[in-house]
Amino acid sequence: MSITLEAAPLTAAGFAPFGTVIQTDGARHYPINAGTTERYHRLAVAEALAANDSPDSTTPEVIISLFEARPYALPAALWMLERHPLGSQAFMPLGNHPWIVVVGPAGETPAPAALRAFVARPDQGVNYATGVWHHPLIALEAPSQFLVVDRDGPGENCDEVPLADDIRVTLPEHSRP
């Protein structure tokens, strides 16, 4: 089976079934540090759940990492999905390039028809809800760095499945880089 997903603009409403869009547009904000900084408060909430089957009593932690993604050529061929059953995972780009988010609902491995693709602006990040299936980062135009917030601790927190179908993502003609 061959499927092409056209990436829609990333919006809070469109992405809501999969997590939270991280952006300053419409966010609660206020000045701090004697007015020298504007704080955009609580843009997303990270989750780090305890592993039920872990004999280790270590408490999971929320960690911050840096990922660097190589750019994909369009149409981008999808090759696998992953999910994190014990915590959310947030990605915030640190550069000035758009990127593509591909997601499927939490639960069993989603059928290709259940996948959604979004094109994110350089000022938009996402916080995948716990258990939501997603493709690895799809950078566009240039190598791109992302600040990543996720869970570290006992228990298996990354399930991966290869995609058997030929699934490709493209951008609408008017938004191609």
CSV table of C-alpha atoms in Angstrom, one decimal:
chain,number,residue,atom,x,y,z
A,1,MET,CA,0.0,0.0,0.0
A,2,SER,CA,1.3,3.5,-0.8
A,3,ILE,CA,0.0,6.5,1.1
A,4,THR,CA,0.9,10.2,0.9
A,5,LEU,CA,0.2,12.4,3.9
A,6,GLU,CA,0.0,16.2,3.1
A,7,ALA,CA,1.2,18.1,6.2
A,8,ALA,CA,-1.3,20.5,7.5
A,9,PRO,CA,-0.4,23.7,9.4
A,10,LEU,CA,0.3,22.9,13.1
A,11,THR,CA,-2.4,24.3,15.3
A,12,ALA,CA,-3.3,23.7,18.9
A,13,ALA,CA,-6.8,22.4,18.0
A,14,GLY,CA,-5.5,20.1,15.2
A,15,PHE,CA,-2.8,18.6,17.4
A,16,ALA,CA,-4.8,18.3,20.6
A,17,PRO,CA,-5.6,14.6,20.3
A,18,PHE,CA,-1.8,13.9,20.3
A,19,GLY,CA,-0.5,16.4,22.9
A,20,THR,CA,0.3,20.1,23.1
A,21,VAL,CA,1.7,22.7,20.7
A,22,ILE,CA,4.4,24.7,22.3
A,23,GLN,CA,4.2,28.3,21.1
A,24,THR,CA,4.0,31.8,22.5
A,25,ASP,CA,1.0,32.8,20.4
A,26,GLY,CA,-2.0,33.2,22.7
A,27,ALA,CA,-0.1,32.0,25.8
A,28,ARG,CA,-0.3,33.6,29.2
A,29,HIS,CA,2.7,35.8,29.8
A,30,TYR,CA,4.0,38.5,32.1
A,31,PRO,CA,7.2,40.4,32.7
A,32,ILE,CA,9.7,39.2,35.3
A,33,ASN,CA,13.2,40.2,36.3
A,34,ALA,CA,12.4,43.9,36.7
A,35,GLY,CA,10.8,43.9,33.2
A,36,THR,CA,13.9,42.6,31.4
A,37,THR,CA,12.3,39.3,30.5
A,38,GLU,CA,8.8,38.1,29.4
A,39,ARG,CA,7.8,34.8,30.8
A,40,TYR,CA,5.5,32.6,28.7
A,41,HIS,CA,4.2,30.5,31.5
A,42,ARG,CA,3.3,26.8,31.5
A,43,LEU,CA,3.4,26.2,27.7
A,44,ALA,CA,3.2,22.4,28.2
A,45,VAL,CA,3.3,19.9,31.1
A,46,ALA,CA,5.9,17.1,31.1
A,47,GLU,CA,4.9,13.7,32.4
A,48,ALA,CA,7.2,11.1,33.9
A,49,LEU,CA,5.2,8.0,35.1
A,50,ALA,CA,6.6,5.3,37.3
A,51,ALA,CA,7.2,1.9,35.7
A,52,ASN,CA,4.7,-0.5,37.2
A,53,ASP,CA,6.7,-3.6,36.4
A,54,SER,CA,10.1,-2.2,37.5
A,55,PRO,CA,11.8,-3.7,40.6
A,56,ASP,CA,13.9,-0.6,40.8
A,57,SER,CA,12.4,2.0,43.2
A,58,THR,CA,14.3,4.8,41.5
A,59,THR,CA,12.0,7.7,40.8
A,60,PRO,CA,11.8,8.7,37.1
A,61,GLU,CA,13.1,12.1,36.2
A,62,VAL,CA,12.2,14.7,33.6
A,63,ILE,CA,15.4,15.5,31.7
A,64,ILE,CA,16.4,18.0,29.0
A,65,SER,CA,18.5,16.9,26.0
A,66,LEU,CA,19.6,18.4,22.7
A,67,PHE,CA,18.9,16.5,19.4
A,68,GLU,CA,20.3,17.4,16.0
A,69,ALA,CA,18.2,16.1,13.0
A,70,ARG,CA,19.4,15.8,9.5
A,71,PRO,CA,17.0,17.3,6.9
A,72,TYR,CA,14.8,15.0,4.8
A,73,ALA,CA,14.1,15.4,1.1
A,74,LEU,CA,10.5,15.8,0.2
A,75,PRO,CA,8.4,13.8,-0.2
A,76,ALA,CA,9.8,12.3,3.1
A,77,ALA,CA,9.6,8.6,3.3
A,78,LEU,CA,8.4,7.3,6.7
A,79,TRP,CA,10.1,4.2,8.0
A,80,MET,CA,9.0,3.7,11.7
A,81,LEU,CA,6.9,4.9,14.5
A,82,GLU,CA,7.7,5.1,18.2
A,83,ARG,CA,5.9,5.9,21.4
A,84,HIS,CA,6.8,6.5,25.0
A,85,PRO,CA,4.4,4.7,27.3
A,86,LEU,CA,5.8,6.1,30.6
A,87,GLY,CA,6.0,9.9,29.8
A,88,SER,CA,5.5,12.7,27.5
A,89,GLN,CA,8.2,13.9,25.1
A,90,ALA,CA,8.6,17.6,24.0
A,91,PHE,CA,10.5,19.0,21.1
A,92,MET,CA,11.3,22.7,20.6
A,93,PRO,CA,13.3,23.7,17.6
A,94,LEU,CA,16.3,26.0,18.3
A,95,GLY,CA,16.7,27.3,14.7
A,96,ASN,CA,14.9,29.1,12.0
A,97,HIS,CA,13.6,26.2,9.9
A,98,PRO,CA,10.2,24.6,9.6
A,99,TRP,CA,9.8,20.9,10.4
A,100,ILE,CA,7.3,18.1,10.0
A,101,VAL,CA,5.5,16.3,12.8
A,102,VAL,CA,3.9,12.9,12.0
A,103,VAL,CA,1.6,11.4,14.7
A,104,GLY,CA,-0.9,8.6,15.3
A,105,PRO,CA,-3.2,8.0,18.2
A,106,ALA,CA,-2.1,6.3,21.4
A,107,GLY,CA,-3.0,2.6,21.8
A,108,GLU,CA,-2.3,-0.2,19.4
A,109,THR,CA,0.0,0.5,16.4
A,110,PRO,CA,-2.1,2.9,14.2
A,111,ALA,CA,-3.2,2.0,10.7
A,112,PRO,CA,-1.6,4.2,8.0
A,113,ALA,CA,-5.0,6.0,7.5
A,114,ALA,CA,-4.9,7.1,11.2
A,115,LEU,CA,-1.6,9.0,10.8
A,116,ARG,CA,-1.6,12.8,10.7
A,117,ALA,CA,1.1,15.1,9.4
A,118,PHE,CA,1.7,18.7,10.5
A,119,VAL,CA,4.1,21.3,9.3
A,120,ALA,CA,5.5,23.3,12.2
A,121,ARG,CA,6.8,26.8,12.0
A,122,PRO,CA,10.3,27.4,13.4
A,123,ASP,CA,8.7,29.0,16.5
A,124,GLN,CA,6.5,26.0,17.3
A,125,GLY,CA,7.3,22.9,19.3
A,126,VAL,CA,5.2,19.9,20.4
A,127,ASN,CA,4.7,17.9,23.6
A,128,TYR,CA,3.7,14.4,22.6
A,129,ALA,CA,1.2,13.0,25.1
A,130,THR,CA,2.2,9.8,26.9
A,131,GLY,CA,1.8,6.8,24.5
A,132,VAL,CA,1.2,8.8,21.3
A,133,TRP,CA,2.8,7.2,18.3
A,134,HIS,CA,5.1,9.5,16.3
A,135,HIS,CA,7.8,9.4,13.6
A,136,PRO,CA,11.3,10.5,14.5
A,137,LEU,CA,12.2,14.1,13.8
A,138,ILE,CA,11.7,15.3,10.2
A,139,ALA,CA,13.8,18.4,9.7
A,140,LEU,CA,13.5,20.5,6.6
A,141,GLU,CA,16.0,22.7,4.7
A,142,ALA,CA,19.1,22.2,7.0
A,143,PRO,CA,20.4,20.3,10.0
A,144,SER,CA,18.2,21.4,12.9
A,145,GLN,CA,18.7,21.3,16.7
A,146,PHE,CA,15.8,20.6,19.1
A,147,LEU,CA,15.6,21.0,22.8
A,148,VAL,CA,14.0,17.8,24.1
A,149,VAL,CA,12.2,17.3,27.4
A,150,ASP,CA,11.4,13.7,28.3
A,151,ARG,CA,11.5,11.0,31.0
A,152,ASP,CA,14.6,9.1,32.2
A,153,GLY,CA,14.4,6.2,34.6
A,154,PRO,CA,13.5,2.6,35.2
A,155,GLY,CA,11.2,0.7,32.8
A,156,GLU,CA,10.9,0.4,29.1
A,157,ASN,CA,9.9,3.8,27.7
A,158,CYS,CA,10.4,3.5,24.0
A,159,ASP,CA,8.4,1.1,21.8
A,160,GLU,CA,9.3,1.1,18.1
A,161,VAL,CA,7.5,-0.5,15.1
A,162,PRO,CA,8.7,-0.5,11.5
A,163,LEU,CA,6.3,0.7,8.8
A,164,ALA,CA,5.5,-1.9,6.2
A,165,ASP,CA,3.7,0.4,3.9
A,166,ASP,CA,5.2,3.0,1.6
A,167,ILE,CA,4.1,6.2,3.5
A,168,ARG,CA,5.4,9.6,2.3
A,169,VAL,CA,4.8,13.1,3.6
A,170,THR,CA,4.7,16.1,1.4
A,171,LEU,CA,3.9,19.8,1.9
A,172,PRO,CA,1.1,21.7,0.2
A,173,GLU,CA,2.5,23.3,-2.9
A,174,HIS,CA,2.2,26.9,-1.5
A,175,SER,CA,4.2,26.1,1.7
A,176,ARG,CA,7.2,24.2,0.2
A,177,PRO,CA,10.6,25.6,1.2
